[in-house]
Amino acid sequence: MRTRLFATTIAFAMSGAAALAAQAGPLQLERPIPYPVTPSVAFARAVEAGTRSASGEPGPRYWQQWTDYSIRARLDADNRRIDGTVQMVYHNNSPRPLPLLALQLLQNVHAEGVVRNRPAEVTGGMEIVRLVIQGEDIPDASTSGGRMGTAGGYLTLGTRMMVRVPRAVQPGDSVLIEVEFGFDIPRGGAGNRMGWNDDNLFYLAYWYPQMAVFDDVVGWHTDDFLGSAEFYMGYGNYNVTLEVPEGWTVIGTGSLTNADEVLPAEILGRLHRAEASDAVVHVLTPEDFGPGRATNTAASGYLAWTFAADSVRDVAYSVTRESRWDAARTPVGDRDGDGAADYARVDAIWREEAPRWANAWRYGQHSIDFLSRWTGLPYPYPHMTSVEGGGIMGGGMEYPMMTLIGDYTQAGDTALYGVHAHELAHMWVPMIVGTDERRRSWMDEGTTSFNTSAAENEFYPGRRWELENYQGYLQLAGTDLEGEIMRFSDYHTNGAAYGTASYSKPATLLWTLHGLLSEDTFLEAYRTYIQRWAYKHPKPWDLFNTFNDVTGQNLDWFWRTWYYETWTLDQAIEDVRLVDGGTRITIADRGLAPMPVRLTITTADGTIQREEVPVDIWLTGIRSTEIVVSTGSPIVRIEIDTEQVFPDTDRSNNVWERR
């Protein structure tokens, strides 16, 4: 079959009813027309204040807060408990004095009586032993009926702590906060995102008091963590020391700064070889397990592991004593602009009962390499570590430089690669592009699901992996179960609505936009968004405005249709007949979501001709239109959206064939 494109004459005509409706005025429109995107009042005020912009760039007066953390904690493996102290230097970069501070105590999702939207083990939550601000002890206001006087006080409310400081933190100033804390580690904590399994694995996440986000749009973010919708965290620098029993290996966010103190020379040598090797190096094997082999020993029976991490939003750590450790390097692109490739180390930490993990290092290696190229932003961190967490985690969860993933013994190798690609894609969103997962889970999960299928397309070629997202969305599309993407994430009425609005639908829409704009145009806008908002906090309108800005198109019809509504797409070929001048094709738009109509027209001599009805025709409020196509040979087949770029709910009416 031969394919060629040639010029043709197209005539657009409204159907008679549609023409009359258009003449009758807006009350007679046959369909709703998407009105312009209206940002929240708070976002509009931020644009006026110069912290945001109508172009999608951070405004000239953009600011965000910063925290320097110093944490020291001890893991009591026998009693499954953490006790420690965190010192936070909180920098107020905002233009406002702050008489109140907000902290996150995420372990309190396990406290008795807190509000949750999924079951959780009750362990008592986080115990606050002492709170000190600028050297002054701050009292617990719950002992005085919840009243916080001018001298200061704190009140724990669910997963947040509100603190009245003795003196307001002025713009440009900082405050030293010290918290002594402890908690019993739940088996499957924070919605099965941390915890312990058997007697050989701890995964420590959401494990210390942390500053809540105070941003230029909302102010203090004090939404409780209920168990489902995830996290919104500010950036900072961390120095962390974990004291763990000898024989237990610790890997986590940041660089291990005292490796020679905790790792034997042989193990450390293997680790250094892995950092320069494209092939796997077995850093730890079963023959290495135990004190004096996997780790050094100490007179106290405890080793202090020290990590440093810059410009991250959180820290998490795996503590294992019977896990293999595989490692290799992976290219990430040119981080420093010197023209040479830079590398990061990838680690796979796994136990014997998860044999599929023998290839996990390779899955991490490809994912980081691909995603650095796809996003246009080289992976910035020294390592990326995947930890097998069967018994805690069934799927996967992301943390800066870390991911916890189930054993995937039953799911298979393809699924294990897919979850690696997904969790590692989260290193870009929300770890680098710091979105608000608590309110807008689609901004990270939808984007990450989009990135995942792109990675799968390269690793497993020959299949369009993005169509899995389309199928997931279309299962719910048009039913009463679906909720709008722009709804706050914890306020979907059912789990299916949350999953569709957070994962499959926004991923589908990015692929739709990719096809609508062309890959080059899409990637230019997409990468610009990532570059603009790296280590910052974008809102939905920053994404929308960036695409409008970079493409030079007003895509508000797209954003309004797909993100604010639950309208669906159903384009159909309604009639085909010969007329003077060619073949008249009548196209009906039976859904509410307007999209261009892309026609593939096949003639008897094998010629393929492509035509497009612009979206503007539907934005006039009509339901059907006609085009007249001139061809040199009789038309034998017409199909709408042959490439399946757009999420049409009924493809049975997309094809006409001459009988």
C-alpha positions as CSV (number, residue, x, y, z in Angstrom):
1,M,0.0,0.0,0.0
2,R,1.3,3.4,-0.8
3,T,0.8,6.4,1.4
4,R,0.9,10.0,0.2
5,L,-0.5,13.4,1.2
6,F,-1.8,15.9,-1.3
7,A,-3.8,19.1,-1.3
8,T,-7.5,18.9,-1.3
9,T,-10.5,21.2,-1.1
10,I,-12.4,21.0,2.1
11,A,-15.7,22.8,2.7
12,F,-17.1,23.0,6.2
13,A,-20.9,23.3,6.6
14,M,-23.1,23.4,9.6
15,S,-26.0,21.0,9.6
16,G,-29.3,22.8,9.1
17,A,-30.3,22.4,12.8
18,A,-27.0,23.6,14.0
19,A,-27.0,26.6,11.7
20,L,-30.4,27.6,13.1
21,A,-29.2,27.1,16.6
22,A,-26.2,29.2,16.0
23,Q,-28.4,32.0,14.6
24,A,-30.8,31.8,17.5
25,G,-28.1,32.7,20.0
26,P,-26.3,31.1,22.9
27,L,-29.4,29.8,24.6
28,Q,-30.0,27.5,21.6
29,L,-26.5,26.0,21.6
30,E,-26.5,22.2,21.0
31,R,-23.7,21.6,23.5
32,P,-21.8,23.3,26.3
33,I,-18.8,25.4,25.3
34,P,-15.8,25.2,27.6
35,Y,-15.4,28.6,29.2
36,P,-12.0,30.1,30.1
37,V,-9.9,28.6,32.9
38,T,-10.3,30.6,36.0
39,P,-7.6,30.1,38.6
40,S,-8.4,30.1,42.3
41,V,-8.7,33.5,44.0
42,A,-5.5,32.8,46.0
43,F,-3.6,32.1,42.8
44,A,-4.9,35.2,41.1
45,R,-3.7,37.2,44.1
46,A,-0.3,35.6,43.8
47,V,-0.1,36.7,40.2
48,E,-1.0,40.2,41.3
49,A,1.7,40.1,44.0
50,G,4.3,39.0,41.5
51,T,5.1,35.6,43.0
52,R,3.4,33.8,40.1
53,S,2.8,34.8,36.5
54,A,0.3,34.5,33.7
55,S,3.0,32.9,31.5
56,G,3.5,30.0,33.9
57,E,6.9,31.1,35.1
58,P,7.7,31.8,38.7
59,G,7.0,35.5,39.3
60,P,9.8,38.0,39.8
61,R,8.9,38.0,43.6
62,Y,8.6,34.3,43.9
63,W,9.8,33.0,47.3
64,Q,9.6,29.8,49.2
65,Q,10.6,28.7,52.7
66,W,13.7,26.6,53.6
67,T,14.6,24.4,56.5
68,D,18.0,23.0,57.6
69,Y,17.6,19.7,59.5
70,S,19.9,17.9,61.8
71,I,18.5,14.6,63.0
72,R,19.9,12.0,65.4
73,A,17.9,8.9,66.2
74,R,18.3,5.3,67.4
75,L,16.6,2.2,66.1
76,D,15.7,-0.3,68.8
77,A,15.3,-3.3,66.4
78,D,14.1,-5.7,69.1
79,N,11.3,-3.4,70.3
80,R,10.7,-1.9,66.9
81,R,11.0,1.6,68.1
82,I,12.6,4.9,67.1
83,D,13.7,7.6,69.5
84,G,15.5,10.8,68.5
85,T,15.9,14.5,68.3
86,V,15.5,16.8,65.3
87,Q,16.9,20.3,65.1
88,M,15.3,22.5,62.5
89,V,16.5,26.0,61.4
90,Y,13.5,27.4,59.7
91,H,14.1,30.3,57.3
92,N,11.2,32.7,56.8
93,N,11.8,33.9,53.2
94,S,8.2,35.1,53.0
95,P,7.2,38.8,53.3
96,R,5.1,38.0,56.4
97,P,5.9,37.7,60.0
98,L,4.9,34.3,61.4
99,P,3.6,34.1,64.9
100,L,2.3,30.6,64.3
101,L,4.3,27.7,62.9
102,A,2.9,24.4,61.6
103,L,4.7,21.0,61.7
104,Q,3.8,17.6,60.3
105,L,3.6,14.6,62.6
106,L,2.7,12.0,60.0
107,Q,3.0,9.0,62.3
108,N,-0.1,10.3,64.1
109,V,-2.1,8.7,61.4
110,H,-1.6,5.7,63.8
111,A,-2.8,7.6,66.9
112,E,-6.0,6.6,68.6
113,G,-9.1,8.4,67.4
114,V,-7.6,10.4,64.5
115,V,-9.5,10.9,61.3
116,R,-8.5,8.4,58.5
117,N,-9.9,7.4,55.2
118,R,-8.2,3.9,55.2
119,P,-7.6,1.4,58.0
120,A,-4.4,1.8,60.0
121,E,-2.7,-0.1,62.8
122,V,-3.0,1.9,66.1
123,T,0.4,2.3,67.7
124,G,0.0,5.5,69.6
125,G,1.4,7.7,66.9
126,M,4.3,10.1,67.6
127,E,5.3,11.0,71.1
128,I,6.6,14.5,71.6
129,V,8.9,14.4,74.6
130,R,10.0,18.0,74.4
131,L,9.7,21.1,72.2
132,V,12.3,23.9,72.4
133,I,12.3,27.1,70.4
134,Q,15.3,29.4,70.5
135,G,16.3,27.7,73.7
136,E,13.0,28.1,75.4
137,D,10.8,25.1,76.4
138,I,7.4,25.4,74.8
139,P,4.5,23.9,76.8
140,D,1.8,21.5,75.5
141,A,-1.3,23.6,75.3
142,S,-3.5,20.5,75.6
143,T,-2.8,20.6,79.3
144,S,-4.4,24.0,79.6
145,G,-7.5,23.4,77.6
146,G,-5.9,24.1,74.2
147,R,-5.1,27.7,75.0
148,M,-1.8,29.0,73.7
149,G,-0.7,32.1,75.5
150,T,1.6,34.9,74.2
151,A,4.6,33.1,75.8
152,G,4.1,30.3,73.3
153,G,2.6,26.8,73.3
154,Y,1.8,23.9,71.0
155,L,-1.2,21.8,70.2
156,T,-1.3,18.5,68.3
157,L,-4.2,18.1,66.0
158,G,-4.3,14.9,64.1
159,T,-1.2,14.7,61.9
160,R,-0.2,18.4,62.5
161,M,1.2,20.4,65.3
162,M,0.5,24.1,65.6
163,V,3.0,26.1,67.5
164,R,2.7,29.7,68.8
165,V,6.2,31.0,69.1
166,P,7.3,33.4,71.8
167,R,8.3,35.9,69.2
168,A,7.0,36.0,65.6
169,V,9.6,34.9,63.0
170,Q,10.2,38.0,61.0
171,P,10.7,38.2,57.2
172,G,14.3,37.3,56.4
173,D,14.8,35.8,59.8
174,S,15.1,32.2,61.0
175,V,14.2,30.3,64.1
176,L,15.7,27.2,65.8
177,I,13.3,24.5,66.7
178,E,14.3,21.3,68.6
179,V,11.9,18.4,69.0
180,E,12.6,15.2,71.0
181,F,10.4,12.5,69.8
182,G,9.8,8.7,69.6
183,F,7.3,6.2,68.3
184,D,6.6,2.5,68.0
185,I,7.1,1.5,64.4
186,P,3.9,0.1,62.8
187,R,4.2,-3.0,60.6
188,G,2.7,-1.4,57.6
189,G,2.7,2.3,58.4
190,A,1.4,5.5,56.8
191,G,-0.8,3.5,54.4
192,N,1.8,0.7,53.9
193,R,4.5,3.1,52.9
194,M,6.9,2.3,55.8
195,G,7.3,-0.2,58.6
196,W,9.0,-3.6,59.2
197,N,8.9,-7.2,57.9
198,D,10.1,-10.3,59.6
199,D,13.1,-9.7,61.7
200,N,15.4,-8.5,58.9
201,L,13.9,-5.3,57.4
202,F,12.9,-1.9,58.6
203,Y,11.9,0.9,56.2
204,L,11.9,4.3,57.9
205,A,9.8,7.0,56.3
206,Y,7.6,9.8,57.6
207,W,9.5,9.2,60.8
208,Y,10.4,12.6,62.2
209,P,8.7,15.9,63.0
210,Q,8.9,18.0,59.8
211,M,8.0,21.6,58.9
212,A,4.7,21.9,57.0
213,V,4.7,24.0,53.8
214,F,4.0,27.7,53.9
215,D,3.7,28.9,50.4
216,D,2.8,32.1,48.5
217,V,-0.6,30.9,47.4
218,V,-2.2,29.2,50.4
219,G,0.0,30.1,53.3
220,W,0.2,27.2,55.9
221,H,-0.8,23.9,54.5
222,T,-2.5,22.2,57.4
223,D,-4.5,19.5,55.6
224,D,-4.3,16.3,57.7
225,F,-2.8,13.2,56.2
226,L,-5.7,10.7,56.2
227,G,-3.8,7.8,54.7
228,S,-4.6,8.0,50.9
229,A,-3.7,11.4,49.3
230,E,-0.1,11.7,49.9
231,F,2.3,14.6,50.8
232,Y,3.3,18.2,50.3
233,M,6.8,19.0,51.6
234,G,9.2,21.9,51.6
235,Y,12.8,21.7,50.6
236,G,15.8,21.8,52.8
237,N,19.2,20.4,53.7
238,Y,19.6,17.4,55.9
239,N,22.3,15.9,58.1
240,V,21.1,12.6,59.6
241,T,22.7,10.2,62.0
242,L,21.0,6.8,62.5
243,E,22.2,4.5,65.2
244,V,21.4,0.9,64.4
245,P,22.6,-2.5,65.7
246,E,25.8,-3.7,64.1
247,G,25.2,-6.1,61.3
248,W,22.3,-4.1,59.9
249,T,23.1,-2.1,56.7
250,V,21.6,1.3,56.2
251,I,21.0,3.0,52.8
252,G,19.0,6.1,52.4
253,T,18.5,9.6,51.1
254,G,21.7,11.5,50.7
255,S,25.4,10.5,50.7
256,L,26.8,8.3,53.3
257,T,29.5,10.5,54.8
258,N,31.2,8.0,57.1
259,A,31.2,4.9,54.9
260,D,34.7,3.9,56.1
261,E,33.5,3.8,59.7
262,V,30.6,1.5,59.1
263,L,31.5,-0.6,56.1
264,P,34.3,-3.1,56.0
265,A,37.0,-2.4,53.5
266,E,36.0,-5.2,51.2
267,I,32.4,-4.1,51.0
268,L,33.4,-0.5,50.5
269,G,35.7,-1.5,47.7
270,R,32.9,-3.3,45.9
271,L,30.7,-0.2,46.3
272,H,33.3,2.0,44.7
273,R,33.7,-0.5,41.9
274,A,30.0,-0.4,41.3
275,E,30.1,3.4,41.0
276,A,32.3,3.0,37.9
277,S,30.7,-0.2,36.4
278,D,28.0,-0.5,33.8
279,A,27.6,-4.2,34.8
280,V,26.2,-5.3,38.2
281,V,28.5,-5.5,41.2
282,H,27.3,-7.7,44.0
283,V,28.1,-5.5,47.0
284,L,26.5,-7.7,49.6
285,T,25.8,-11.4,49.2
286,P,24.5,-14.0,51.7
287,E,28.1,-14.9,52.5
288,D,28.6,-11.3,53.8
289,F,25.7,-11.1,56.2
290,G,26.4,-10.4,59.8
291,P,28.5,-8.1,62.1
292,G,32.1,-7.9,61.0
293,R,31.2,-8.9,57.5
294,A,28.3,-6.8,56.2
295,T,29.3,-4.0,58.6
296,N,32.0,-3.1,61.1
297,T,31.5,-3.8,64.8
298,A,31.3,-1.5,67.8
299,A,31.8,-1.9,71.5
300,S,28.3,-0.6,72.2
301,G,26.8,-2.9,69.6
302,Y,25.5,0.1,67.7
303,L,26.9,1.8,64.6
304,A,26.2,5.4,63.7
305,W,25.5,5.9,60.0
306,T,25.6,9.6,58.9
307,F,24.0,10.9,55.7
308,A,24.0,14.4,54.1
309,A,21.4,15.5,51.5
310,D,21.0,18.9,49.9
311,S,17.9,20.4,48.4
312,V,15.5,17.5,49.1
313,R,12.0,17.5,50.5
314,D,12.3,14.5,52.8
315,V,14.6,11.6,53.9
316,A,13.9,7.9,54.2
317,Y,16.1,4.9,55.1
318,S,16.2,1.1,54.7
319,V,17.7,-0.9,57.5
320,T,18.4,-4.5,56.6
321,R,20.4,-7.4,57.8
322,E,19.7,-10.2,55.3
323,S,19.3,-8.4,52.0
324,R,21.5,-8.6,49.0
325,W,22.9,-5.4,47.6
326,D,23.4,-5.1,43.8
327,A,24.8,-1.9,42.3
328,A,26.0,-0.4,39.1
329,R,26.2,3.0,37.5
330,T,23.8,4.6,35.0
331,P,24.3,7.7,32.7
332,V,22.2,10.7,33.6
333,G,23.3,13.2,30.9
334,D,25.5,16.2,31.3
335,R,24.7,17.7,34.8
336,D,27.5,20.2,34.9
337,G,27.6,21.4,31.3
338,D,31.2,20.2,30.6
339,G,30.2,18.1,27.6
340,A,30.8,14.8,29.4
341,A,28.3,12.3,30.6
342,D,27.7,12.1,34.3
343,Y,26.6,9.1,36.3
344,A,24.6,8.0,39.3
345,R,24.7,4.8,41.2
346,V,21.7,2.5,41.2
347,D,21.1,0.0,44.0
348,A,18.8,-3.0,44.4
349,I,18.3,-4.2,48.0
350,W,16.5,-7.5,48.0
351,R,16.0,-10.8,49.9
352,E,16.2,-14.4,48.8
353,E,12.4,-14.8,48.8
354,A,12.1,-12.3,46.0
355,P,14.1,-13.9,43.1
356,R,12.7,-11.6,40.4
357,W,14.7,-8.8,42.0
358,A,17.9,-10.3,40.6
359,N,17.3,-8.0,37.6
360,A,16.1,-5.0,39.6
361,W,19.4,-3.1,39.3
362,R,19.0,-3.2,35.5
363,Y,15.4,-1.8,35.8
364,G,16.7,1.0,37.8
365,Q,19.6,1.6,35.5
366,H,17.4,1.9,32.4
367,S,14.7,4.0,34.2
368,I,17.1,6.7,35.4
369,D,18.9,6.8,32.1
370,F,15.7,7.1,30.1
371,L,13.9,9.5,32.4
372,S,16.9,11.9,32.4
373,R,16.7,12.0,28.6
374,W,12.9,12.2,28.4
375,T,12.4,15.0,30.9
376,G,15.5,16.9,29.7
377,L,16.6,17.2,33.4
378,P,19.6,14.9,34.3
379,Y,19.0,12.9,37.5
380,P,20.7,15.1,40.1
381,Y,21.3,12.8,43.0
382,P,24.3,10.6,43.8
383,H,22.3,7.3,43.9
384,M,18.9,5.8,43.3
385,T,18.1,2.8,45.6
386,S,15.2,0.3,45.2
387,V,14.4,-1.7,48.3
388,E,12.3,-4.9,48.2
389,G,9.7,-4.6,50.9
390,G,7.5,-7.6,50.6
391,G,5.3,-7.8,53.7
392,I,5.2,-4.0,54.0
393,M,4.4,-2.9,50.5
394,G,2.5,-4.6,47.7
395,G,3.1,-2.0,45.0
396,G,5.6,0.8,45.3
397,M,6.3,4.1,47.0
398,E,8.7,6.9,46.3
399,Y,11.1,8.9,48.5
400,P,14.0,11.1,47.6
401,M,16.7,8.8,46.1
402,M,14.7,5.8,47.4
403,T,11.8,3.6,46.6
404,L,10.1,0.7,48.5
405,I,8.6,-1.9,46.2
406,G,6.8,-5.3,46.9
407,D,8.4,-8.6,46.0
408,Y,6.4,-9.0,42.7
409,T,7.0,-12.7,42.8
410,Q,3.5,-13.4,41.4
411,A,3.2,-10.2,39.2
412,G,6.1,-11.0,37.0
413,D,9.2,-9.3,35.5
414,T,7.3,-6.9,33.2
415,A,5.3,-5.6,36.2
416,L,8.5,-5.3,38.3
417,Y,10.1,-3.1,35.6
418,G,6.9,-1.0,35.3
419,V,6.8,-0.3,39.0
420,H,10.5,0.6,39.0
421,A,10.0,3.0,36.1
422,H,7.0,4.5,37.9
423,E,8.6,5.0,41.3
424,L,11.8,6.3,39.8
425,A,9.9,8.7,37.6
426,H,8.6,10.2,40.9
427,M,12.2,11.5,41.4
428,W,11.3,14.2,38.9
429,V,7.7,14.8,40.2
430,P,7.2,15.5,43.1
431,M,10.8,15.2,44.4
432,I,12.2,17.8,42.0
433,V,9.1,19.5,40.8
434,G,7.5,19.9,44.2
435,T,3.8,19.5,43.6
436,D,1.1,19.3,46.3
437,E,0.2,15.7,46.4
438,R,-2.3,16.1,49.3
439,R,-4.6,18.3,47.2
440,R,-3.6,17.7,43.6
441,S,-2.4,14.1,43.4
442,W,-2.9,14.1,39.7
443,M,0.0,16.6,39.3
444,D,2.5,13.9,40.4
445,E,0.7,10.6,39.9
446,G,-0.7,11.4,36.5
447,T,2.5,12.9,35.2
448,T,4.5,10.0,36.6
449,S,2.1,7.5,35.0
450,F,2.7,9.3,31.7
451,N,6.5,9.1,32.2
452,T,6.2,5.4,33.1
453,S,4.5,4.4,29.9
454,A,7.1,6.4,27.9
455,A,9.9,4.4,29.7
456,E,8.0,1.1,29.1
457,N,7.7,1.9,25.4
458,E,11.5,2.0,25.1
459,F,12.3,-0.9,27.4
460,Y,9.6,-3.2,25.9
461,P,9.2,-1.9,22.3
462,G,6.5,-3.0,20.0
463,R,3.6,-2.2,22.3
464,R,1.9,1.1,23.1
465,W,2.0,1.0,26.9
466,E,0.2,4.3,27.2
467,L,-3.0,2.6,26.1
468,E,-3.2,0.9,29.5
469,N,-3.9,4.4,30.9
470,Y,-6.5,5.0,28.3
471,Q,-8.2,1.8,29.1
472,G,-8.1,2.5,32.8
473,Y,-9.7,5.9,32.3
474,L,-12.3,4.7,29.8
475,Q,-13.6,2.1,32.2
476,L,-14.9,4.8,34.4
477,A,-15.5,7.6,31.9
478,G,-19.1,8.7,31.5
479,T,-20.3,7.0,34.7
480,D,-21.6,8.5,37.9
481,L,-18.5,7.2,39.6
482,E,-16.1,9.6,37.9
483,G,-15.0,12.8,39.6
484,E,-13.3,15.9,38.2
485,I,-9.5,15.9,38.2
486,M,-9.5,19.4,39.8
487,R,-11.3,18.1,42.9
488,F,-9.2,18.0,46.1
489,S,-7.8,14.5,46.2
490,D,-9.1,13.4,49.5
491,Y,-12.6,14.5,48.5
492,H,-13.4,12.0,45.8
493,T,-16.5,10.0,46.6
494,N,-14.9,6.6,46.0
495,G,-11.6,4.9,45.4
496,A,-12.2,4.3,41.7
497,A,-12.8,8.0,41.2
498,Y,-9.6,8.9,43.2
499,G,-7.5,6.4,41.1
500,T,-8.9,7.5,37.8
501,A,-8.6,11.3,38.5
502,S,-5.1,10.8,40.0
503,Y,-3.5,8.3,37.7
504,S,-5.0,7.0,34.5
505,K,-7.0,10.0,33.2
506,P,-4.3,12.7,33.7
507,A,-1.7,10.3,32.2
508,T,-4.1,9.8,29.2
509,L,-4.5,13.5,28.8
510,L,-0.8,14.2,28.6
511,W,-0.5,11.5,25.9
512,T,-3.5,13.2,24.2
513,L,-1.8,16.5,24.4
514,H,1.4,14.9,23.1
515,G,-0.5,13.7,20.1
516,L,-2.4,16.9,19.7
517,L,0.6,19.2,19.6
518,S,3.3,16.8,18.1
519,E,6.1,15.3,20.1
520,D,8.6,18.2,19.5
521,T,6.2,20.9,20.6
522,F,4.9,18.9,23.5
523,L,8.3,18.1,24.9
524,E,9.5,21.7,24.5
525,A,6.6,22.8,26.7
526,Y,6.8,19.8,29.1
527,R,10.5,20.2,29.7
528,T,10.1,24.0,30.1
529,Y,7.6,23.3,32.9
530,I,10.0,21.0,34.6
531,Q,12.9,23.4,34.3
532,R,10.9,26.4,35.5
533,W,9.6,24.6,38.6
534,A,12.5,22.4,39.6
535,Y,12.9,22.6,43.4
536,K,9.8,24.9,43.5
537,H,6.1,24.5,44.1
538,P,3.9,24.7,41.0
539,K,0.1,24.9,41.1
540,P,-2.2,23.5,38.3
541,W,-2.4,26.9,36.6
542,D,1.4,27.1,36.4
543,L,1.3,23.9,34.3
544,F,-1.6,25.2,32.1
545,N,0.0,28.6,31.6
546,T,3.4,27.2,30.7
547,F,1.9,25.1,28.0
548,N,-0.1,28.0,26.7
549,D,3.0,30.2,26.8
550,V,5.5,27.8,25.1
551,T,3.1,26.6,22.4
552,G,1.8,30.0,21.7
553,Q,-1.8,28.6,21.8
554,N,-4.7,29.2,24.1
555,L,-5.4,25.7,25.3
556,D,-7.9,26.8,27.8
557,W,-10.6,24.8,26.0
558,F,-8.5,21.7,26.6
559,W,-7.8,22.4,30.3
560,R,-11.4,23.3,31.1
561,T,-12.9,20.3,29.2
562,W,-10.7,17.6,30.6
563,Y,-9.5,18.8,34.0
564,Y,-12.6,20.7,35.4
565,E,-15.3,18.5,33.9
566,T,-16.1,14.8,33.4
567,W,-17.2,15.3,29.8
568,T,-16.4,12.5,27.4
569,L,-15.4,12.3,23.8
570,D,-17.4,10.4,21.2
571,Q,-16.8,11.4,17.6
572,A,-18.7,9.5,14.9
573,I,-18.9,9.2,11.1
574,E,-22.6,9.8,10.5
575,D,-23.0,9.8,6.7
576,V,-20.9,9.5,3.6
577,R,-22.3,10.3,0.1
578,L,-21.2,11.6,-3.3
579,V,-22.0,15.2,-4.1
580,D,-20.9,17.7,-6.7
581,G,-17.2,18.4,-6.1
582,G,-16.4,15.2,-4.2
583,T,-17.5,13.1,-1.2
584,R,-19.4,14.7,1.6
585,I,-18.6,13.3,5.0
586,T,-20.9,14.1,7.9
587,I,-19.3,14.0,11.3
588,A,-21.2,14.0,14.5
589,D,-19.8,14.9,17.9
590,R,-21.9,12.9,20.4
591,G,-20.0,13.6,23.5
592,L,-19.4,16.9,25.3
593,A,-15.6,17.0,25.0
594,P,-14.6,19.0,21.9
595,M,-11.5,17.8,20.1
596,P,-10.2,18.0,16.5
597,V,-11.4,15.3,14.2
598,R,-8.5,13.6,12.4
599,L,-9.6,11.6,9.4
600,T,-7.7,8.9,7.6
601,I,-9.2,8.4,4.1
602,T,-8.3,5.4,2.0
603,T,-9.2,5.3,-1.7
604,A,-9.6,2.3,-4.0
605,D,-6.1,2.7,-5.5
606,G,-4.5,2.4,-2.0
607,T,-3.8,6.1,-1.5
608,I,-4.1,7.4,2.1
609,Q,-5.2,10.9,2.6
610,R,-5.4,12.7,6.0
611,E,-7.6,15.6,6.9
612,E,-8.4,17.4,10.1
613,V,-11.5,19.2,11.3
614,P,-10.2,21.8,13.8
615,V,-11.6,21.9,17.3
616,D,-12.9,25.5,16.7
617,I,-15.8,24.1,14.7
618,W,-17.2,22.5,17.9
619,L,-16.5,25.6,20.0
620,T,-19.3,27.3,18.0
621,G,-21.8,25.0,19.9
622,I,-22.7,22.7,17.0
623,R,-23.1,18.9,17.1
624,S,-22.3,18.0,13.5
625,T,-20.4,19.3,10.6
626,E,-19.7,18.3,7.0
627,I,-16.6,18.3,4.9
628,V,-16.4,17.8,1.2
629,V,-13.2,15.9,0.1
630,S,-12.0,15.6,-3.5
631,T,-10.0,12.5,-4.3
632,G,-8.7,11.0,-7.5
633,S,-10.1,7.6,-6.7
634,P,-13.3,6.4,-5.0
635,I,-13.1,6.4,-1.2
636,V,-13.4,2.9,0.3
637,R,-12.7,3.6,4.0
638,I,-12.8,6.5,6.4
639,E,-11.6,6.3,10.0
640,I,-11.5,8.9,12.8
641,D,-8.3,8.9,14.9
642,T,-6.6,5.9,13.4
643,E,-3.6,6.3,15.7
644,Q,-5.9,6.2,18.8
645,V,-4.5,9.5,20.2
646,F,-7.7,10.8,21.6
647,P,-9.7,8.9,24.4
648,D,-12.9,8.2,22.4
649,T,-15.4,6.3,24.4
650,D,-17.0,4.5,21.5
651,R,-14.7,3.6,18.6
652,S,-17.4,1.4,16.9
653,N,-18.7,4.5,15.1
654,N,-15.3,5.8,14.1
655,V,-15.1,3.8,10.9
656,W,-17.0,3.9,7.6
657,E,-16.3,1.3,4.9
658,R,-17.8,1.1,1.4
659,R,-19.8,-2.1,1.1
